[in-house]
Amino acid sequence: MADKVILTGDRPTGRLHIGHYVGSLRRRVELQNSGEFKDIYIMIADAQALTDNFSNPEKVRQNIIEVALDYMSAGLDPAKSNIFIQSQIPELTELTFFYSNLVTVSRLQRNPTVKNEIQLRNFETSIPVGFFTYPISQAADITAFKATTVPVGVDQLPMIEQAKEIVQKFNNIYCPDKPVLVDCEALIPQNESCQRLPGIDGNAKMSKSLGNCIYLAESADEVKEKIMRKMFTDPQHLKVTDPGHLEGNCVFTYLDAFCRDEHFERYLPEYANLQELKDHYTRGGLGDVKVKKLLNEILFEELEPIRQRRHELEKDIPYVYEVLKKGTEKARETAAKTMAEVKEAMRINYFADSELIRMQSEKYQAQD
Ligand code: TRP
């Protein structure tokens, strides 16, 4: 369809890891190359990152280039996708302000992602208002570009839900006959392992603070070291002959996320596919080292082109900032157009509203 539009983004609080990659980034690249979308906007959400890093703006500032490099090396192509910086689009803040009238405090309190993040950050007793209301700003991000499609990880589903509610409410109140805002839908990975890739230590979340990530930009040696020496498998699988367990076994979860049948022809031709490997493992007689080596080969194949592209891009950082600048200019144009429509729908476009000026002057002429 010609009028499908993508918007999505990430907070620049660190380098992107392979959880981001299988959770959303890989899909974005596929969607970008599908040719099905009229416009693609990929946002570096620095303003949102500041809602919980307000005291550390330098961290956010430093990570903008990291995220941009990760995006482009993973295959986002500036000729097809507008990569831009959130804080440089004032219309997003303006929209947020008007949308905040359409959302209640109790609705925000019920947002499961916000709830969870408040707990994680120990904000329970003093929640910054900006952080508390970031779902509203996220609705602004999405609607400013009239996005129809938002490829995100599952943790973002409650945000999309809230955005949809805001769209409905806005259109109902301000423009029931000619809706201005466009309804959107989340696109999440089909594969469960991709939806939430665990950390290499088996922790449910891959996160920088837990030190259990594999980064897109990491060297092949570092990745190998993490897989071979640190990755959590099955603690009961002591001898090769012991039956192994798949549940909670990171190596297999990662294989679920990354492996395709063709990998077996290349690296382990004695198995046709992952199911056969799993069957052997659970039966007993298959050692962890062999499985880990396979995972390492597959990750190497997937990550090496990304590393090489990053290496090239790192040689020309001003070019990367130029890409962000161009993307931001284009994003701003689109957001400004939507903003004008929003103001018209809300009837706060006073100076462009000749009807209003005419009526008010008639009112006062009649009093003479
Ligand atoms: N909340 C997202 C994250 O933490 C980033 C983000 C901000 C976003 N605005 C968005 C994602 C709009 C999708 C759509 O990664």
Tab-separated table of C-alpha atoms and ligand atoms in Angstrom:
chain	number	residue	atom	x	y	z
A	1	MET	CA	0.000	0.000	0.000
A	2	ALA	CA	1.274	3.358	-1.031
A	3	ASP	CA	0.370	5.251	2.102
A	4	LYS	CA	1.924	3.059	4.739
A	5	VAL	CA	4.372	4.898	6.976
A	6	ILE	CA	6.788	3.571	9.576
A	7	LEU	CA	7.897	5.363	12.690
A	8	THR	CA	9.975	3.827	15.404
A	9	GLY	CA	13.001	4.634	17.489
A	10	ASP	CA	15.318	3.963	20.378
A	11	ARG	CA	16.555	5.864	23.366
A	12	PRO	CA	20.217	6.756	22.994
A	13	THR	CA	21.431	5.508	26.353
A	14	GLY	CA	24.002	3.022	25.099
A	15	ARG	CA	25.128	0.991	22.146
A	16	LEU	CA	22.532	-1.290	20.630
A	17	HIS	CA	22.801	-4.993	21.409
A	18	ILE	CA	21.621	-8.112	19.651
A	19	GLY	CA	18.395	-8.009	21.682
A	20	HIS	CA	17.544	-4.713	19.936
A	21	TYR	CA	18.607	-6.319	16.682
A	22	VAL	CA	16.327	-9.371	16.747
A	23	GLY	CA	13.624	-7.495	18.641
A	24	SER	CA	13.158	-4.782	16.035
A	25	LEU	CA	16.171	-3.534	14.088
A	26	ARG	CA	16.507	-6.527	11.769
A	27	ARG	CA	12.809	-6.253	10.937
A	28	ARG	CA	13.077	-2.539	10.210
A	29	VAL	CA	15.770	-3.229	7.655
A	30	GLU	CA	13.596	-5.886	6.002
A	31	LEU	CA	10.617	-3.526	5.954
A	32	GLN	CA	12.785	-0.761	4.580
A	33	ASN	CA	13.896	-2.987	1.734
A	34	SER	CA	10.408	-4.350	1.063
A	35	GLY	CA	9.478	-1.172	-0.812
A	36	GLU	CA	6.023	-1.306	0.791
A	37	PHE	CA	6.304	1.930	2.691
A	38	LYS	CA	5.831	5.441	1.486
A	39	ASP	CA	8.005	6.888	4.237
A	40	ILE	CA	10.167	5.512	6.987
A	41	TYR	CA	11.132	7.534	10.047
A	42	ILE	CA	13.629	6.188	12.519
A	43	MET	CA	13.985	8.357	15.573
A	44	ILE	CA	16.799	8.682	18.057
A	45	ALA	CA	14.689	9.420	21.110
A	46	ASP	CA	17.030	11.718	23.013
A	47	ALA	CA	14.231	13.748	24.588
A	48	GLN	CA	12.658	10.557	25.900
A	49	ALA	CA	16.058	9.341	27.126
A	50	LEU	CA	16.327	12.547	29.134
A	51	THR	CA	13.104	11.758	31.004
A	52	ASP	CA	15.050	9.319	33.135
A	53	ASN	CA	18.571	10.584	32.449
A	54	PHE	CA	17.892	14.268	33.015
A	55	SER	CA	20.857	14.552	35.341
A	56	ASN	CA	23.200	12.989	32.819
A	57	PRO	CA	22.662	14.747	29.507
A	58	GLU	CA	26.206	13.997	28.423
A	59	LYS	CA	25.432	10.281	28.358
A	60	VAL	CA	22.535	10.893	25.979
A	61	ARG	CA	24.604	13.275	23.866
A	62	GLN	CA	27.452	10.780	23.499
A	63	ASN	CA	25.182	7.923	22.556
A	64	ILE	CA	23.399	9.616	19.674
A	65	ILE	CA	26.267	8.823	17.338
A	66	GLU	CA	26.524	5.270	18.715
A	67	VAL	CA	22.901	4.556	17.912
A	68	ALA	CA	23.200	6.219	14.495
A	69	LEU	CA	26.245	4.088	13.701
A	70	ASP	CA	24.478	0.947	14.885
A	71	TYR	CA	21.423	1.788	12.766
A	72	MET	CA	23.354	2.400	9.603
A	73	SER	CA	25.707	-0.511	10.034
A	74	ALA	CA	22.758	-2.833	10.652
A	75	GLY	CA	21.453	-1.824	7.229
A	76	LEU	CA	19.232	1.218	7.668
A	77	ASP	CA	19.904	3.173	4.520
A	78	PRO	CA	19.569	6.962	4.686
A	79	ALA	CA	18.367	6.958	1.087
A	80	LYS	CA	15.326	4.960	2.195
A	81	SER	CA	14.904	5.734	5.895
A	82	ASN	CA	14.936	9.147	7.555
A	83	ILE	CA	16.989	8.889	10.676
A	84	PHE	CA	16.411	11.901	12.920
A	85	ILE	CA	16.877	13.317	16.393
A	86	GLN	CA	13.725	13.735	18.475
A	87	SER	CA	14.663	16.872	20.427
A	88	GLN	CA	15.181	18.836	17.216
A	89	ILE	CA	11.508	18.595	16.293
A	90	PRO	CA	9.685	21.137	18.492
A	91	GLU	CA	6.336	20.060	17.039
A	92	LEU	CA	6.660	16.842	19.026
A	93	THR	CA	6.696	18.792	22.272
A	94	GLU	CA	3.802	20.928	21.101
A	95	LEU	CA	1.700	17.892	20.247
A	96	THR	CA	2.564	16.307	23.586
A	97	PHE	CA	1.180	19.358	25.367
A	98	PHE	CA	-2.163	19.212	23.584
A	99	TYR	CA	-2.443	15.424	23.868
A	100	SER	CA	-1.836	15.574	27.606
A	101	ASN	CA	-5.330	17.049	27.943
A	102	LEU	CA	-6.707	13.795	26.578
A	103	VAL	CA	-5.054	11.465	29.083
A	104	THR	CA	-5.838	10.970	32.748
A	105	VAL	CA	-3.328	10.441	35.526
A	106	SER	CA	-4.941	7.137	36.407
A	107	ARG	CA	-4.643	5.921	32.820
A	108	LEU	CA	-0.911	6.667	32.896
A	109	GLN	CA	-0.597	4.923	36.240
A	110	ARG	CA	-2.116	1.816	34.702
A	111	ASN	CA	0.364	1.683	31.812
A	112	PRO	CA	2.260	-1.558	32.566
A	113	THR	CA	5.497	-0.412	30.950
A	114	VAL	CA	5.558	2.811	32.941
A	115	LYS	CA	4.675	0.910	36.114
A	116	ASN	CA	7.493	-1.526	35.563
A	117	GLU	CA	10.024	1.155	34.685
A	118	ILE	CA	9.108	3.238	37.721
A	119	GLN	CA	9.904	0.218	39.852
A	120	LEU	CA	13.153	-0.522	38.024
A	121	ARG	CA	14.358	3.040	38.532
A	122	ASN	CA	13.225	3.321	42.154
A	123	PHE	CA	11.048	6.264	41.218
A	124	GLU	CA	8.134	5.069	43.390
A	125	THR	CA	8.267	7.937	45.856
A	126	SER	CA	9.216	10.692	43.428
A	127	ILE	CA	8.293	10.203	39.812
A	128	PRO	CA	9.511	12.933	37.481
A	129	VAL	CA	6.501	14.319	35.596
A	130	GLY	CA	8.336	14.111	32.287
A	131	PHE	CA	9.016	10.442	32.796
A	132	PHE	CA	5.497	9.721	33.956
A	133	THR	CA	4.029	11.294	30.842
A	134	TYR	CA	6.392	9.887	28.259
A	135	PRO	CA	3.697	7.622	26.775
A	136	ILE	CA	1.972	10.843	25.695
A	137	SER	CA	5.109	12.095	24.019
A	138	GLN	CA	5.469	8.730	22.339
A	139	ALA	CA	1.970	9.153	20.915
A	140	ALA	CA	3.134	12.503	19.565
A	141	ASP	CA	6.157	10.823	17.947
A	142	ILE	CA	3.956	8.315	16.193
A	143	THR	CA	1.137	10.601	15.113
A	144	ALA	CA	3.294	13.527	13.981
A	145	PHE	CA	4.378	11.353	11.076
A	146	LYS	CA	0.959	9.743	10.550
A	147	ALA	CA	2.659	6.417	11.100
A	148	THR	CA	0.589	3.352	10.351
A	149	THR	CA	3.206	0.840	11.389
A	150	VAL	CA	5.396	0.851	14.473
A	151	PRO	CA	7.949	-1.975	14.615
A	152	VAL	CA	8.866	-2.376	18.279
A	153	GLY	CA	9.698	-4.913	20.939
A	154	VAL	CA	6.833	-6.384	22.990
A	155	ASP	CA	7.651	-4.143	25.948
A	156	GLN	CA	6.357	-1.237	23.865
A	157	LEU	CA	2.863	-2.646	23.261
A	158	PRO	CA	1.244	-0.659	26.089
A	159	MET	CA	2.669	2.515	24.525
A	160	ILE	CA	1.071	1.772	21.204
A	161	GLU	CA	-2.206	1.002	22.990
A	162	GLN	CA	-2.123	4.432	24.606
A	163	ALA	CA	-1.246	6.110	21.334
A	164	LYS	CA	-4.257	4.471	19.684
A	165	GLU	CA	-6.517	5.783	22.455
A	166	ILE	CA	-5.174	9.290	22.011
A	167	VAL	CA	-5.727	9.128	18.245
A	168	GLN	CA	-9.326	8.061	18.759
A	169	LYS	CA	-10.056	10.633	21.373
A	170	PHE	CA	-8.460	13.434	19.403
A	171	ASN	CA	-10.316	12.596	16.212
A	172	ASN	CA	-13.625	12.180	18.074
A	173	ILE	CA	-13.398	15.500	19.809
A	174	TYR	CA	-11.786	17.764	17.260
A	175	CYS	CA	-12.426	16.350	13.827
A	176	PRO	CA	-15.047	13.557	13.830
A	177	ASP	CA	-15.937	14.175	10.182
A	178	LYS	CA	-12.437	14.373	8.814
A	179	PRO	CA	-10.006	12.560	11.087
A	180	VAL	CA	-6.576	14.174	11.160
A	181	LEU	CA	-4.673	11.596	13.170
A	182	VAL	CA	-3.959	8.178	11.748
A	183	ASP	CA	-4.441	4.954	13.665
A	184	CYS	CA	-1.294	2.880	14.030
A	185	GLU	CA	-0.424	-0.688	14.717
A	186	ALA	CA	2.558	-2.273	16.422
A	187	LEU	CA	4.621	-4.815	14.585
A	188	ILE	CA	6.296	-7.257	16.937
A	189	PRO	CA	8.554	-10.206	16.120
A	190	GLN	CA	6.671	-13.432	15.347
A	191	ASN	CA	9.329	-15.554	16.971
A	192	GLU	CA	9.074	-15.678	20.755
A	193	SER	CA	12.832	-15.826	21.318
A	194	CYS	CA	13.193	-12.622	19.311
A	195	GLN	CA	10.560	-10.894	21.382
A	196	ARG	CA	12.679	-10.998	24.470
A	197	LEU	CA	16.188	-12.214	24.006
A	198	PRO	CA	17.615	-13.035	27.454
A	199	GLY	CA	21.035	-11.892	28.634
A	200	ILE	CA	23.972	-14.264	28.200
A	201	ASP	CA	23.694	-15.069	31.919
A	202	GLY	CA	20.130	-16.305	31.496
A	203	ASN	CA	18.579	-13.212	33.039
A	204	ALA	CA	15.287	-12.465	31.305
A	205	LYS	CA	16.464	-9.053	30.181
A	206	MET	CA	19.556	-8.179	28.202
A	207	SER	CA	20.666	-4.919	29.699
A	208	LYS	CA	23.729	-2.813	29.961
A	209	SER	CA	23.420	-2.433	33.725
A	210	LEU	CA	23.395	-6.215	34.170
A	211	GLY	CA	26.517	-6.569	31.985
A	212	ASN	CA	24.970	-9.467	30.078
A	213	CYS	CA	24.771	-8.062	26.553
A	214	ILE	CA	26.312	-8.886	23.241
A	215	TYR	CA	26.668	-5.601	21.378
A	216	LEU	CA	26.319	-5.189	17.636
A	217	ALA	CA	29.635	-3.378	17.540
A	218	GLU	CA	31.588	-5.901	19.600
A	219	SER	CA	34.587	-7.663	18.052
A	220	ALA	CA	34.303	-11.253	16.859
A	221	ASP	CA	36.724	-12.337	19.601
A	222	GLU	CA	34.696	-10.699	22.340
A	223	VAL	CA	31.522	-12.324	21.082
A	224	LYS	CA	33.194	-15.719	20.913
A	225	GLU	CA	34.535	-15.328	24.429
A	226	LYS	CA	31.081	-14.454	25.733
A	227	ILE	CA	29.486	-17.442	24.044
A	228	MET	CA	32.144	-20.043	24.834
A	229	ARG	CA	32.997	-18.975	28.380
A	230	LYS	CA	30.084	-17.065	29.791
A	231	MET	CA	26.868	-18.126	28.155
A	232	PHE	CA	24.425	-19.896	30.444
A	233	THR	CA	23.276	-23.347	29.322
A	234	ASP	CA	21.830	-26.173	31.405
A	235	PRO	CA	23.467	-26.524	34.818
A	236	GLN	CA	22.295	-30.147	35.057
A	237	HIS	CA	23.989	-31.077	31.808
A	238	LEU	CA	27.312	-32.076	33.347
A	239	LYS	CA	28.404	-34.948	31.144
A	240	VAL	CA	27.923	-35.071	27.388
A	241	THR	CA	25.836	-38.209	27.806
A	242	ASP	CA	23.414	-36.544	30.246
A	243	PRO	CA	20.076	-35.496	28.767
A	244	GLY	CA	20.059	-31.716	28.361
A	245	HIS	CA	17.262	-29.226	28.985
A	246	LEU	CA	16.223	-26.520	26.577
A	247	GLU	CA	14.156	-24.391	28.875
A	248	GLY	CA	16.097	-21.358	30.054
A	249	ASN	CA	19.072	-22.551	28.031
A	250	CYS	CA	20.413	-19.369	26.429
A	251	VAL	CA	22.348	-21.043	23.664
A	252	PHE	CA	19.176	-22.603	22.333
A	253	THR	CA	17.136	-19.428	22.817
A	254	TYR	CA	19.733	-17.567	20.751
A	255	LEU	CA	19.673	-20.299	18.131
A	256	ASP	CA	15.897	-19.933	17.977
A	257	ALA	CA	16.393	-16.248	17.270
A	258	PHE	CA	19.212	-16.490	14.751
A	259	CYS	CA	19.418	-19.885	13.133
A	260	ARG	CA	17.993	-20.956	9.774
A	261	ASP	CA	18.022	-24.391	8.171
A	262	GLU	CA	20.705	-23.323	5.699
A	263	HIS	CA	23.110	-22.776	8.588
A	264	PHE	CA	23.115	-26.515	9.226
A	265	GLU	CA	24.269	-27.350	5.704
A	266	ARG	CA	27.128	-24.968	6.233
A	267	TYR	CA	28.194	-25.639	9.809
A	268	LEU	CA	26.681	-28.905	11.059
A	269	PRO	CA	25.519	-31.000	8.080
A	270	GLU	CA	24.811	-34.020	10.286
A	271	TYR	CA	21.596	-32.239	11.366
A	272	ALA	CA	18.884	-31.042	8.979
A	273	ASN	CA	17.572	-28.335	11.240
A	274	LEU	CA	17.402	-26.936	14.735
A	275	GLN	CA	14.738	-29.387	15.830
A	276	GLU	CA	17.062	-32.327	15.164
A	277	LEU	CA	19.800	-30.667	17.155
A	278	LYS	CA	17.405	-30.010	20.028
A	279	ASP	CA	16.221	-33.630	19.960
A	280	HIS	CA	19.774	-34.886	20.210
A	281	TYR	CA	20.516	-32.492	23.067
A	282	THR	CA	17.507	-33.522	25.121
A	283	ARG	CA	18.170	-37.211	24.445
A	284	GLY	CA	21.728	-36.864	25.705
A	285	GLY	CA	25.009	-37.309	23.885
A	286	LEU	CA	25.442	-33.778	22.610
A	287	GLY	CA	27.894	-31.490	24.405
A	288	ASP	CA	27.443	-27.767	25.037
A	289	VAL	CA	30.687	-26.878	23.275
A	290	LYS	CA	29.454	-28.145	19.934
A	291	VAL	CA	26.222	-26.195	20.219
A	292	LYS	CA	28.056	-23.075	21.337
A	293	LYS	CA	30.415	-23.334	18.387
A	294	LEU	CA	27.468	-23.458	16.037
A	295	LEU	CA	25.956	-20.370	17.635
A	296	ASN	CA	29.274	-18.587	17.335
A	297	GLU	CA	29.498	-19.378	13.610
A	298	ILE	CA	25.981	-18.130	13.013
A	299	LEU	CA	26.471	-14.948	14.999
A	300	PHE	CA	29.728	-14.335	13.179
A	301	GLU	CA	27.979	-14.654	9.845
A	302	GLU	CA	25.248	-12.239	10.919
A	303	LEU	CA	27.373	-9.690	12.774
A	304	GLU	CA	30.514	-9.521	10.651
A	305	PRO	CA	28.951	-7.462	7.818
A	306	ILE	CA	27.519	-5.121	10.450
A	307	ARG	CA	30.947	-4.697	12.066
A	308	GLN	CA	32.544	-4.016	8.708
A	309	ARG	CA	30.007	-1.397	7.739
A	310	ARG	CA	30.455	0.227	11.137
A	311	HIS	CA	34.200	0.271	10.663
A	312	GLU	CA	33.758	2.140	7.378
A	313	LEU	CA	31.231	4.600	8.821
A	314	GLU	CA	33.479	5.341	11.797
A	315	LYS	CA	36.001	6.802	9.357
A	316	ASP	CA	33.586	9.560	8.403
A	317	ILE	CA	31.678	10.722	11.459
A	318	PRO	CA	30.790	14.139	9.955
A	319	TYR	CA	28.927	12.244	7.232
A	320	VAL	CA	26.864	10.436	9.851
A	321	TYR	CA	25.921	13.739	11.497
A	322	GLU	CA	25.054	15.071	8.040
A	323	VAL	CA	22.700	12.106	7.561
A	324	LEU	CA	21.048	12.931	10.896
A	325	LYS	CA	20.727	16.573	9.942
A	326	LYS	CA	19.094	15.788	6.611
A	327	GLY	CA	16.795	13.218	8.197
A	328	THR	CA	15.848	15.718	10.887
A	329	GLU	CA	15.017	18.391	8.304
A	330	LYS	CA	12.719	16.051	6.429
A	331	ALA	CA	11.120	14.834	9.679
A	332	ARG	CA	10.521	18.407	10.725
A	333	GLU	CA	8.723	19.203	7.486
A	334	THR	CA	6.344	16.310	7.983
A	335	ALA	CA	5.741	17.077	11.656
A	336	ALA	CA	5.052	20.735	10.857
A	337	LYS	CA	2.436	19.741	8.307
A	338	THR	CA	0.658	17.523	10.828
A	339	MET	CA	0.946	20.245	13.455
A	340	ALA	CA	-0.831	22.699	11.158
A	341	GLU	CA	-3.646	20.203	10.616
A	342	VAL	CA	-3.893	19.564	14.354
A	343	LYS	CA	-4.154	23.275	15.077
A	344	GLU	CA	-6.769	23.653	12.405
A	345	ALA	CA	-8.784	20.775	13.843
A	346	MET	CA	-8.514	22.277	17.331
A	347	ARG	CA	-9.386	25.654	15.858
A	348	ILE	CA	-6.348	27.321	17.334
A	349	ASN	CA	-5.037	28.446	13.981
A	350	TYR	CA	-6.331	31.977	14.603
A	351	PHE	CA	-4.284	33.903	12.093
A	352	ALA	CA	-4.993	31.520	9.232
A	353	ASP	CA	-8.711	31.496	10.064
A	354	SER	CA	-10.236	34.274	7.962
A	355	GLU	CA	-13.722	33.051	8.888
A	356	LEU	CA	-13.008	33.691	12.575
A	357	ILE	CA	-11.710	37.192	11.921
A	358	ARG	CA	-14.670	37.999	9.702
A	359	MET	CA	-17.203	36.737	12.257
A	360	GLN	CA	-15.635	38.585	15.150
A	361	SER	CA	-15.536	41.804	13.241
A	362	GLU	CA	-19.152	41.400	12.153
A	363	LYS	CA	-20.112	40.840	15.781
A	364	TYR	CA	-18.541	44.113	16.782
A	365	GLN	CA	-19.767	46.041	13.730
A	366	ALA	CA	-23.317	44.974	14.609
A	367	GLN	CA	-22.958	46.574	18.033
A	368	ASP	CA	-22.299	49.993	16.505
B	1	TRP	N1	10.250	3.940	23.973
B	1	TRP	C1	11.110	3.478	22.909
B	1	TRP	C2	12.266	2.720	23.553
B	1	TRP	O1	12.459	2.821	24.733
B	1	TRP	C3	11.659	4.588	22.061
B	1	TRP	C4	10.589	5.393	21.390
B	1	TRP	C5	10.294	6.714	21.609
B	1	TRP	C6	9.659	4.933	20.427
B	1	TRP	N2	9.285	7.106	20.846
B	1	TRP	C7	8.848	6.064	20.094
B	1	TRP	C8	9.432	3.702	19.803
B	1	TRP	C9	7.821	5.949	19.180
B	1	TRP	C10	8.382	3.605	18.886
B	1	TRP	C11	7.575	4.721	18.581
B	1	TRP	O2	12.997	2.039	22.868
